[in-house]
Amino acid sequence: MEMQQFYYDNKIVKKFIYATIVFGVVGMLVGLILALMFLFPNVTEGISWLSFGRLRPLHTNAVIFAFVGNAMFAGVYYSLQRLLKARMFSDFLSNLNFWGWQLIIVAAAVSLPLGYTSSKEYAELEWPIDIAIALIWVVFGINMIGTMLKRRERHLYVAIWFYLATFITVAVLHIFNSLELPISAMKSYSVYAGVQDALVQWWYGHNAVAFFLTTPFLGLMYYFVPKVANRPVYSYRLSIIHFWSLIFLYIWAGPHHLLYSALPTWAQNLGVVFSVMLIAPSWGGMINGLLTLRGVWDKVRVEPVLKFFVVAMTGYGMATFEGPMLSLKNVNAIAHYTDWIIAHVHVGALAWNGFMAFGIIYWLIPRMSKGTLYSTKLANFHFWIGTLGIILYALPMYVAGFLQASMWKQFNPDGTLTYGNFLETVTQIMPMYWMRAVGGTLYLTGMLVLVYNIVQTVRNSNAIEDELAEAPALQEVSNKRFKGEKYHTWLERRPIQMAILATIAILIGGIIQIVPTIMVKSNIPTISSVKPYSPLELEGRDLYIREGCVSCHSQSVRPFRSEVERYGPQAKAGEFVYDHPFLWGSKRTGPDLQRVGQKYNDNWHFNHFWSPQSISAGSIMPSYKWLFDNKPMDVSMTEKKMKAMVTLGVPYTEAQIANGQKDLRAQAIKIEESLKNDPDFVKSYEESKKKAEARGEKFVPMNEREIVALIAYMQRLGTDIKVKDNK
């Protein structure tokens, strides 16, 4: 049999590993800064692009798409070539994948702090960047599938199944969730409204975790754990069951993020059923990985790479047990909107993704540079300090979550809320926020140890070059099944058929859940009193989105006695029909805002945005002083925004659009006049006017500043529905 010589492309793997390390440090550093902002909320006072609401999506995007994404590409590009015994299909596409992905990350790092965001969880990037993501993802897929077609190894190993499913599903999720109507170069509105938008978003959000943070890393687990341990995968049959059941079931589970919301009950219940079923394939994968190490536990004790893998797989098991448990309605009623969810998410991210990435980096760099790891002791130190960091991060957040839930739901004997002031629950969990910051610091310290260890390893080793390999050419074989050949064995040598079946498996759940909610109008009953936002309120809503307020405040009252007593009547699907995008939120660092309209006067909101602590002592909300700057609010696109809303189904009339600027200004002047009821406001307003004139600056009236639009939006929330004690 003729042997063919070729070179594995190690240089592309090196690039992705270095990017993983750089963005890992950046993403974790931003995360630590955010943790400190809970303790020192005004540490970046007056600097809009360093505010919590703008940095929070930067942190999640940096960790998920920059750190984990680059680690995924590094592992896939290394393992795929060796599993298929072929160089990547195209060096040009490999490099386009790398540089395109890094440019997307840079675009995110610039645009998010500047306030360009869609506000949708894990999908905050605006439409031009969304298009770039889709294009680069297609480049990755073409390169991967092209390599499969020119392979020298007929059998597609289990890891490749997971890579295929990842490519297909992420493409489908990203495209459908990112359907939006552009307004300008960096502004768009989701084509979905309210309940529909929420369902599509969490179909995407949950499955972004499933198919970007889970399935590709399961593929890496199936390659690297046996490779490092020098053992075969524990069970080939279990890997088949694990793969197909996981990709079929996962896609149904998104609605468990929307339990007790305005989402139709049938969709919620479907999410619960399939979420509970998910525990079987998830634990099947964990067991398959851990039992692969049977007989080599002595090696685990001394090999830091295997230690990282063991904790990663254990973290995966914990997170995938907890996920189905959190989808149970009685558990979700306690956990949702609390810091319990923060703990849950970080166990998965820090242990499963982080430790898998660390183990892969420690194993790959010495092999590709034909050297040895600079310091095994430092790698072991990284393992232990990182593990301690995870524990000190997660445990306080679990405690904080339990404490929040119990305090929110407590009643006095006379039927009143024991803790009627939301701030009382915040002050009680501050010690847990301190501990979280300590845990995050330890985890980041471990990352910096890795940086030093890898830098020294590379300095003391050969340059990472392409690797010579040799394998026989692939022999032509009939597409038909051999006599006695099992169906799945036949499928494992047919990448196109496997891709088609995987696509069908992931589409079924999405179609059954989403199509009825989007297409059947009667599923979202209308409420005649619900009207579109005024032009000023629409501008205020965009400011609310720009500042990332949804990161800390929900707008969805659940049907619990405690929430109805605290906030007002439960949320109804018809209230959100003009919301593009929806703003239900996923965390309550502050109280729910769905019924806040007219609860406080305009001066209260004015002072609250200027200095939250002056209104609520002990508040951890930062100030938003740039909203008060002596510069006019940009209202140049108001009419264009209203026309876009009409396209999306919002019933603005031509007269309303034509009078948009006039109506906006009239409402703004009315709010300014109400602010003058406060003598302190009048005094400071006149003083600032005199100072501006003394400096020769043009003085911008308060009714033209951004704060007035945001107040207008806040005062509108919930007022379409009659709410008891709202005034």
XYZ file of C-alpha atoms in Angstrom:
727
model
C 0.000 0.000 0.000
C 1.441 3.341 -1.077
C 2.246 5.684 1.818
C 1.712 9.418 1.426
C 3.705 12.059 3.264
C 2.138 15.326 4.392
C 2.474 17.945 7.139
C 0.075 18.625 10.000
C -0.552 22.348 10.358
C 0.691 23.109 13.884
C 1.079 26.836 13.260
C -2.688 27.450 13.169
C -3.048 25.521 16.435
C -0.306 27.674 17.978
C -2.091 30.867 16.925
C -5.375 29.782 18.488
C -3.636 28.678 21.711
C -1.862 32.015 22.096
C -5.139 33.842 21.449
C -6.823 31.610 24.056
C -4.243 32.606 26.657
C -4.360 36.340 25.884
C -8.149 36.578 25.866
C -8.399 34.288 28.882
C -6.456 36.832 30.911
C -8.522 39.722 29.514
C -11.896 38.045 30.038
C -11.107 36.923 33.579
C -9.639 40.307 34.506
C -12.823 42.054 33.352
C -14.820 39.504 35.368
C -12.813 40.329 38.498
C -13.329 44.064 37.905
C -17.093 43.426 37.701
C -16.993 41.423 40.944
C -15.248 44.377 42.627
C -17.908 46.737 41.271
C -20.453 44.997 43.511
C -18.279 46.104 46.424
C -17.286 49.527 45.062
C -20.130 50.483 42.679
C -18.788 53.950 41.825
C -15.153 52.983 41.295
C -15.455 54.086 37.624
C -17.904 56.929 38.304
C -18.507 59.197 35.345
C -16.752 56.924 32.814
C -19.570 55.552 30.673
C -17.564 52.893 28.834
C -16.285 51.438 32.114
C -19.715 51.138 33.736
C -20.988 47.766 34.977
C -23.811 47.562 32.441
C -21.434 47.969 29.501
C -18.587 45.792 30.834
C -20.778 42.869 31.833
C -21.533 41.720 28.240
C -17.858 42.335 27.406
C -16.914 39.847 30.140
C -19.358 37.154 28.990
C -18.415 37.550 25.326
C -14.678 37.587 26.112
C -14.876 34.402 28.170
C -17.313 32.510 25.939
C -16.277 33.486 22.424
C -12.696 34.710 22.886
C -11.263 32.395 25.565
C -13.409 29.260 25.155
C -13.939 29.839 21.424
C -10.221 30.059 20.646
C -9.525 27.029 22.859
C -12.186 25.101 20.932
C -10.662 26.040 17.570
C -7.164 25.111 18.805
C -8.316 21.687 19.993
C -10.410 21.007 16.899
C -7.668 22.022 14.443
C -5.118 19.823 16.269
C -7.278 16.729 16.775
C -9.175 16.823 13.468
C -5.997 16.597 11.391
C -4.738 13.601 13.350
C -8.074 11.807 13.467
C -8.485 12.195 9.685
C -4.776 11.797 8.893
C -4.851 14.865 6.683
C -3.733 18.468 6.758
C -6.567 20.971 7.022
C -8.420 21.437 3.727
C -7.110 24.968 3.184
C -4.366 26.943 4.916
C -6.014 30.111 3.617
C -9.354 29.200 5.238
C -7.568 28.243 8.472
C -5.927 31.652 8.662
C -9.111 33.426 7.582
C -10.879 31.603 10.422
C -8.219 32.756 12.896
C -7.855 36.387 11.882
C -11.570 36.820 11.201
C -12.411 35.496 14.675
C -9.879 37.789 16.344
C -11.243 40.816 14.460
C -14.743 39.898 15.641
C -13.463 39.762 19.221
C -11.787 43.159 18.861
C -14.994 44.582 17.352
C -16.897 43.268 20.380
C -14.309 44.682 22.780
C -14.724 48.125 21.197
C -18.468 48.202 20.497
C -19.846 46.816 23.776
C -18.204 49.397 26.096
C -19.391 52.106 23.687
C -22.956 50.929 24.268
C -23.639 49.235 20.935
C -25.657 46.225 22.051
C -28.823 44.301 21.241
C -29.099 43.420 24.967
C -29.868 39.743 24.177
C -27.928 37.376 26.462
C -24.789 35.951 24.765
C -25.963 37.620 21.533
C -25.396 41.272 22.377
C -23.297 42.119 19.332
C -24.873 44.337 16.713
C -25.879 43.264 13.224
C -22.653 43.909 11.232
C -20.690 41.807 13.723
C -23.420 39.135 13.659
C -22.983 38.870 9.891
C -19.215 38.593 10.309
C -19.672 35.805 12.876
C -21.898 33.874 10.460
C -19.386 34.247 7.619
C -16.366 33.172 9.682
C -18.340 30.271 11.133
C -19.140 29.102 7.591
C -15.414 29.362 6.771
C -14.690 27.084 9.744
C -17.346 24.613 8.581
C -16.107 24.507 4.983
C -12.572 23.914 6.201
C -13.678 21.132 8.544
C -15.947 19.342 6.083
C -13.394 19.787 3.279
C -10.811 18.050 5.464
C -13.241 15.184 6.078
C -13.737 14.742 2.345
C -9.982 14.509 1.647
C -9.214 12.353 4.702
C -6.990 9.261 4.744
C -8.846 7.650 7.661
C -12.223 6.256 6.613
C -13.766 5.962 10.079
C -15.029 9.162 11.674
C -14.016 9.006 15.326
C -16.551 10.016 18.002
C -14.965 13.460 18.597
C -15.710 14.392 14.979
C -19.418 13.696 15.466
C -19.496 16.372 18.161
C -17.546 18.818 15.978
C -20.054 18.343 13.145
C -23.049 18.858 15.436
C -21.406 21.976 16.853
C -20.916 23.554 13.451
C -24.438 22.817 12.217
C -26.337 23.792 15.366
C -24.447 26.989 16.188
C -25.045 28.177 12.613
C -28.808 27.548 12.891
C -29.059 29.129 16.361
C -27.038 32.209 15.492
C -28.844 32.965 12.241
C -32.385 32.624 13.598
C -31.754 34.466 16.871
C -29.919 37.284 15.093
C -32.690 38.141 12.643
C -32.952 41.890 13.150
C -33.953 45.012 11.281
C -31.008 47.437 10.903
C -31.674 51.101 11.687
C -28.129 52.394 11.245
C -24.592 51.070 11.013
C -24.644 49.942 14.674
C -28.308 49.885 15.667
C -31.023 47.311 14.995
C -34.244 45.911 16.430
C -35.060 42.224 16.819
C -37.678 41.044 14.326
C -39.328 39.147 17.167
C -41.361 40.886 19.877
C -41.883 40.211 23.566
C -42.762 36.587 24.344
C -41.666 35.445 20.878
C -38.317 37.166 21.268
C -37.860 35.649 24.735
C -38.488 32.121 23.442
C -36.149 32.475 20.457
C -33.487 34.117 22.626
C -33.462 31.330 25.227
C -33.703 28.666 22.543
C -30.462 30.286 21.386
C -29.055 31.140 24.842
C -29.466 27.707 26.367
C -28.205 25.980 23.242
C -25.265 28.339 22.862
C -24.200 26.821 26.178
C -25.042 23.385 24.797
C -23.439 23.608 21.377
C -20.643 26.131 21.870
C -19.535 25.413 25.430
C -20.483 21.740 25.676
C -20.541 19.635 22.498
C -17.186 20.809 21.081
C -15.550 20.291 24.473
C -17.084 16.833 24.702
C -15.415 16.152 21.361
C -12.131 17.417 22.802
C -12.682 15.229 25.858
C -13.146 12.162 23.661
C -9.855 12.926 21.904
C -7.539 14.323 24.579
C -8.493 12.264 27.662
C -7.753 8.890 25.984
C -4.670 10.402 24.329
C -3.149 11.751 27.541
C -4.112 8.659 29.575
C -3.010 6.339 26.740
C -6.255 4.395 27.197
C -9.183 3.681 24.835
C -12.545 5.346 25.463
C -14.406 3.362 28.110
C -17.447 2.524 25.982
C -17.939 3.013 22.266
C -21.630 2.076 22.546
C -22.142 4.627 25.309
C -20.541 7.307 23.131
C -23.131 6.622 20.393
C -26.035 6.865 22.847
C -24.449 9.928 24.452
C -24.091 11.788 21.154
C -27.493 11.254 19.567
C -29.559 11.601 22.721
C -27.668 14.737 23.754
C -28.066 16.657 20.504
C -31.734 15.655 20.173
C -32.762 16.476 23.757
C -30.691 19.607 24.376
C -32.431 21.703 21.737
C -35.796 21.391 23.537
C -34.623 22.654 26.935
C -34.441 26.433 26.361
C -37.883 27.305 27.830
C -36.745 26.252 31.308
C -35.152 29.728 31.466
C -38.663 31.191 31.183
C -40.618 29.236 33.806
C -43.417 31.180 35.512
C -43.086 33.860 32.819
C -45.629 35.029 30.245
C -44.487 32.239 27.897
C -47.343 29.816 27.099
C -47.515 27.025 29.681
C -47.230 24.221 27.114
C -43.848 25.564 25.966
C -42.638 25.880 29.567
C -43.672 22.298 30.338
C -41.952 20.951 27.216
C -38.760 22.648 28.383
C -39.068 21.043 31.819
C -39.656 17.517 30.468
C -36.705 17.548 28.093
C -34.441 19.273 30.633
C -35.024 16.479 33.134
C -34.360 13.880 30.436
C -31.028 15.577 29.662
C -29.404 14.275 32.819
C -29.085 10.784 31.303
C -26.968 11.607 28.229
C -25.023 14.288 30.103
C -23.962 11.923 32.848
C -23.386 9.229 30.250
C -20.710 11.476 28.738
C -19.146 12.284 32.099
C -19.035 8.603 33.092
C -17.534 7.668 29.729
C -14.790 10.243 30.253
C -13.983 9.426 33.881
C -14.030 5.649 33.380
C -11.606 6.060 30.497
C -9.092 6.771 33.272
C -9.698 3.426 35.000
C -6.408 1.748 35.788
C -4.353 4.952 35.489
C -5.307 6.768 38.695
C -1.675 6.608 39.847
C -0.829 8.626 36.753
C -3.587 11.117 37.582
C -1.957 11.860 40.952
C 1.271 13.036 39.327
C 0.157 14.335 35.919
C -1.317 17.857 36.180
C -2.987 17.605 32.769
C -5.065 14.636 33.916
C -5.909 16.435 37.157
C -7.311 19.322 35.154
C -9.318 16.868 33.034
C -10.744 15.044 36.066
C -11.974 18.247 37.702
C -13.286 19.479 34.333
C -15.344 16.323 33.785
C -16.551 16.415 37.392
C -17.563 20.057 36.948
C -19.414 19.078 33.783
C -21.252 16.384 35.707
C -22.166 18.765 38.517
C -23.400 21.479 36.146
C -25.422 19.007 34.051
C -27.034 17.528 37.164
C -27.844 20.969 38.484
C -29.298 22.187 35.163
C -32.131 19.603 35.040
C -32.732 20.151 38.765
C -33.055 23.918 38.217
C -35.588 23.245 35.466
C -38.011 21.714 37.991
C -40.621 24.369 38.652
C -40.451 24.196 42.441
C -36.653 24.577 42.379
C -36.743 27.229 39.665
C -39.191 29.256 41.780
C -36.403 29.575 44.356
C -33.299 29.834 42.177
C -34.282 31.985 39.199
C -33.162 35.630 39.326
C -30.806 34.866 42.263
C -27.046 34.389 42.592
C -27.606 30.623 42.600
C -27.708 30.897 38.785
C -24.401 32.809 38.826
C -22.825 29.948 40.778
C -24.293 27.360 38.401
C -23.010 29.112 35.284
C -19.517 29.589 36.695
C -19.122 25.965 37.797
C -19.578 25.078 34.142
C -17.396 27.867 32.759
C -14.537 27.787 35.286
C -14.339 24.027 35.827
C -15.569 22.388 32.616
C -14.407 24.855 29.962
C -11.551 26.513 31.837
C -9.884 23.389 33.188
C -10.321 21.458 29.931
C -8.661 24.359 28.098
C -5.812 24.537 30.638
C -5.168 20.792 30.415
C -5.110 20.888 26.607
C -2.703 23.864 26.563
C -0.316 22.232 29.047
C -0.295 19.052 26.960
C -0.107 20.556 23.469
C 2.581 23.230 23.788
C 5.425 20.895 24.865
C 4.525 18.358 22.160
C 4.311 20.870 19.338
C 7.572 22.544 20.438
C 9.359 19.198 20.961
C 10.263 20.093 24.526
C 9.011 19.563 28.048
C 6.786 21.692 30.230
C 8.902 24.308 31.998
C 7.551 23.483 35.452
C 5.246 20.643 36.487
C 5.221 22.118 39.998
C 3.819 25.396 38.682
C 1.176 23.487 36.688
C 0.196 21.623 39.858
C 0.107 24.923 41.753
C -2.165 26.322 39.032
C -4.434 23.311 39.415
C -4.812 23.668 43.186
C -5.176 27.458 43.298
C -7.643 27.290 40.395
C -9.691 24.596 42.139
C -9.718 26.630 45.350
C -10.762 29.677 43.316
C -13.745 27.779 41.861
C -14.855 26.666 45.334
C -14.493 30.134 46.858
C -16.382 31.611 43.919
C -19.250 29.142 43.715
C -20.067 28.355 47.344
C -20.689 31.984 48.429
C -22.921 32.485 45.396
C -24.984 29.427 46.334
C -25.368 30.807 49.850
C -26.249 34.244 48.471
C -28.871 32.704 46.179
C -30.545 30.751 48.971
C -30.514 33.828 51.204
C -31.988 36.081 48.498
C -34.802 33.651 47.697
C -35.734 33.080 51.327
C -35.742 36.799 52.150
C -37.754 37.726 49.049
C -40.482 35.237 49.985
C -40.836 35.858 53.747
C -44.071 37.289 55.170
C -45.018 38.713 58.563
C -47.977 37.228 60.496
C -50.128 40.147 59.318
C -49.503 39.221 55.663
C -47.022 41.969 54.834
C -43.588 41.309 53.376
C -40.921 40.868 56.062
C -38.346 42.509 53.802
C -40.414 44.999 51.839
C -37.333 47.006 50.874
C -35.364 45.111 48.227
C -32.156 46.735 49.489
C -32.394 44.746 52.738
C -31.676 41.577 50.777
C -28.702 43.182 49.042
C -26.924 44.283 52.220
C -27.175 40.769 53.684
C -25.203 39.147 50.856
C -22.303 41.606 50.706
C -19.942 39.217 52.604
C -20.604 36.618 49.888
C -19.667 39.163 47.221
C -16.358 39.728 49.014
C -15.672 35.987 49.004
C -16.544 35.769 45.316
C -13.961 38.460 44.563
C -11.355 36.447 46.483
C -12.242 33.286 44.533
C -12.034 35.146 41.240
C -8.643 36.568 42.216
C -7.297 33.075 42.933
C -8.587 31.743 39.602
C -7.042 34.666 37.705
C -3.761 34.104 39.592
C -3.740 30.532 38.293
C -4.225 31.861 34.756
C -1.228 34.162 35.169
C 0.834 31.193 36.414
C -0.096 29.379 33.189
C 1.049 32.381 31.146
C 4.475 32.340 32.827
C 4.802 28.554 32.537
C 3.916 28.512 28.836
C 6.148 31.497 27.999
C 9.106 29.770 29.663
C 8.273 26.466 27.949
C 8.256 28.107 24.524
C 11.463 30.043 25.249
C 13.297 26.842 26.230
C 11.992 24.691 23.348
C 12.125 24.590 19.581
C 9.894 26.812 17.483
C 6.469 25.311 16.780
C 6.624 24.083 13.202
C 4.435 21.969 10.961
C 4.749 18.251 11.709
C 5.666 15.610 9.129
C 3.239 12.673 8.994
C 2.695 9.604 6.822
C -0.430 7.558 6.045
C -1.805 5.405 3.218
C -4.230 6.995 0.786
C -7.927 6.371 1.408
C -9.146 3.416 -0.634
C -12.415 3.733 -2.542
C -15.186 1.767 -0.843
C -18.817 1.344 -1.867
C -21.316 3.624 -0.162
C -23.517 0.606 0.483
C -23.438 -1.179 3.815
C -21.280 -4.284 3.926
C -22.872 -7.572 4.837
C -23.155 -7.703 8.607
C -22.102 -4.061 8.988
C -24.089 -2.196 11.638
C -25.919 0.927 10.537
C -23.948 3.285 12.783
C -20.627 1.829 11.626
C -21.699 2.578 8.047
C -22.774 6.077 9.105
C -19.358 6.731 10.669
C -17.741 6.624 7.247
C -20.353 8.900 5.632
C -19.841 12.482 6.922
C -22.541 14.045 4.725
C -25.222 11.578 5.842
C -24.184 12.046 9.465
C -24.398 15.823 9.085
C -27.897 15.549 7.555
C -29.154 13.304 10.370
C -27.644 15.602 13.018
C -29.392 18.583 11.376
C -32.745 16.784 11.464
C -32.199 15.833 15.116
C -31.573 19.414 16.218
C -34.310 20.987 14.085
C -37.221 18.919 15.400
C -37.319 20.469 18.865
C -36.820 24.010 17.605
C -39.597 23.733 15.018
C -42.135 22.244 17.442
C -41.485 24.898 20.115
C -40.881 28.056 18.123
C -43.130 27.857 15.067
C -46.462 27.771 17.003
C -45.397 30.708 19.176
C -44.255 32.787 16.203
C -46.923 31.826 13.661
C -50.073 31.379 15.775
C -51.231 34.862 16.798
C -53.796 33.541 19.292
C -50.956 32.223 21.463
C -50.160 35.863 22.355
C -53.495 37.470 23.344
C -53.684 41.225 22.732
C -54.572 43.747 25.441
C -56.436 46.790 24.125
C -54.974 49.167 26.725
C -51.383 48.381 25.692
C -50.154 51.132 23.369
C -46.838 51.735 21.541
C -44.146 53.791 23.251
C -44.107 57.532 22.644
C -41.101 58.838 20.654
C -39.364 59.992 23.877
C -40.093 56.687 25.629
C -38.726 54.797 22.639
C -35.500 56.807 22.845
C -35.409 56.191 26.602
C -35.803 52.456 26.064
C -32.822 52.479 23.713
C -30.789 54.262 26.405
C -31.875 51.612 28.929
C -30.575 48.982 26.497
C -27.368 50.924 25.798
C -26.518 51.156 29.486
C -27.100 47.440 30.105
C -29.765 47.963 32.782
C -31.222 44.557 31.883
C -28.124 42.943 33.445
C -29.362 43.850 36.934
C -33.108 44.437 36.597
C -35.835 42.122 35.363
C -39.119 43.190 33.813
C -41.220 40.099 34.468
C -43.391 39.630 37.538
C -43.936 35.944 38.304
C -47.243 34.607 39.712
C -45.997 34.254 43.290
C -47.675 35.897 46.256
C -44.372 37.506 47.263
C -43.782 39.032 43.822
C -47.334 40.208 43.287
C -47.258 41.839 46.731
C -43.880 43.452 46.059
C -44.226 44.480 42.410
C -47.858 44.216 41.308
C -49.903 41.873 39.057
C -48.048 39.125 37.233
C -46.748 39.695 33.716
C -49.089 38.995 30.793
C -47.973 38.035 27.293
C -49.968 40.838 25.687
C -48.025 43.521 27.570
C -44.873 42.928 25.539
C -46.185 42.884 21.970
C -44.363 46.126 21.075
C -41.062 45.253 22.793
C -38.243 44.752 20.247
C -36.231 43.212 21.911
C -37.824 41.847 25.079
C -36.223 42.925 28.380
C -37.284 40.296 30.916
C -33.740 39.910 32.257
C -32.155 36.920 33.970
C -30.840 38.371 37.254
C -32.187 40.602 40.017
C -29.317 42.519 41.499
C -31.942 45.238 41.854
C -35.750 45.015 42.014
C -38.043 44.152 39.120
C -39.070 47.208 37.096
C -42.095 45.996 35.149
C -44.530 48.024 37.309
C -42.218 50.869 38.363
C -43.976 53.487 36.200
C -45.506 56.351 38.274
C -44.426 54.639 41.513
C -41.958 57.484 42.147
C -41.964 61.066 40.891
C -39.606 62.366 38.202
C -37.283 63.958 40.758
C -36.790 60.609 42.491
C -35.599 59.020 39.240
C -33.481 62.074 38.410
C -31.652 61.913 41.755
C -31.487 58.126 41.672
C -29.604 58.080 38.377
C -27.319 60.882 39.558
C -26.456 59.243 42.889
C -28.295 56.042 43.873
C -26.736 56.076 47.342
C -28.285 59.499 48.071
C -31.717 57.939 47.579
C -31.032 54.440 48.944
C -28.169 54.231 51.436
C -26.136 51.092 50.820
C -27.256 50.686 47.219
C -24.739 48.975 44.930
C -26.152 50.605 41.798
C -23.580 52.855 40.079
C -24.332 56.443 39.125
C -25.045 57.386 35.505
C -23.779 60.969 35.464
C -22.982 61.014 31.739
C -26.740 60.980 31.095
C -26.806 64.490 32.584
C -23.941 65.881 30.450
C -24.399 69.310 28.879
C -24.939 67.920 25.397
C -28.102 67.269 23.407
C -29.546 63.787 23.108
C -29.271 62.336 19.611
C -32.821 62.205 18.258
C -31.870 62.300 14.590
C -33.127 58.751 14.020
C -36.388 58.931 15.982
C -38.614 58.910 12.891
C -36.504 56.173 11.319
C -36.879 54.084 14.471
C -40.649 54.564 14.433
C -40.826 53.554 10.767
C -38.784 50.439 11.553
C -41.211 49.616 14.335
C -44.089 49.903 11.875
C -42.292 47.387 9.656
C -42.112 45.090 12.675
C -45.820 45.422 13.392
C -46.038 48.348 15.823
C -49.123 50.450 14.844
C -47.676 53.956 14.631
C -49.697 56.147 12.266
C -48.142 58.375 9.613
C -49.245 61.391 11.655
C -47.506 60.080 14.763
C -44.284 59.573 12.826
C -44.513 62.994 11.191
C -45.045 64.637 14.578
C -42.414 62.473 16.290
C -39.963 65.284 17.073
C -42.707 67.650 18.188
C -44.285 65.072 20.526
C -40.860 64.069 21.859
C -39.975 67.645 22.739
C -43.385 68.334 24.324
C -43.103 65.315 26.630
C -39.495 66.202 27.505
C -40.470 69.787 28.433
C -43.271 68.438 30.610
C -40.777 66.265 32.525
C -38.397 69.208 32.933
C -41.225 71.291 34.377
C -42.055 68.538 36.862
C -38.389 68.410 37.913
C -38.640 72.085 38.867
C -40.954 71.117 41.727
C -37.741 70.371 43.620
C -36.067 73.637 44.799
C -32.669 71.885 44.893
C -33.033 70.983 41.228
C -33.900 74.581 40.287
C -30.942 75.933 42.249
C -28.367 73.521 40.770
C -29.884 73.923 37.307
C -29.509 77.717 37.382
C -25.970 77.447 38.771
C -24.892 75.047 36.019
C -26.440 77.365 33.426
C -24.447 80.349 34.727
C -21.212 78.330 34.789
C -21.703 77.180 31.203
C -22.359 80.733 30.032
C -19.317 81.972 31.960
C -17.167 79.440 30.128
C -18.653 80.479 26.815
C -20.311 77.089 26.331
C -23.709 76.571 24.803
C -26.097 75.546 27.579
C -28.299 72.593 26.674
C -31.711 72.661 28.379
C -32.500 69.672 30.577
C -35.348 68.666 28.274
C -32.799 67.925 25.533
C -30.560 65.688 27.642
C -30.575 61.887 27.761
C -31.692 61.603 31.375
C -35.136 62.986 30.499
C -35.753 60.246 27.917
C -34.734 57.546 30.382
C -37.066 58.999 33.021
C -39.876 58.984 30.451
C -39.298 55.282 29.772
C -39.144 54.411 33.480
C -42.383 56.270 34.135
C -44.125 54.395 31.313
C -43.294 50.877 32.541
C -46.403 48.973 33.569
C -48.797 51.896 33.268
C -50.792 50.376 30.403
C -52.224 47.955 32.964
C -54.091 49.264 35.993
C -51.919 48.408 38.981
C -53.002 48.623 42.593
C -50.953 51.088 44.674
C -48.842 52.084 41.689
C -49.007 55.741 42.688
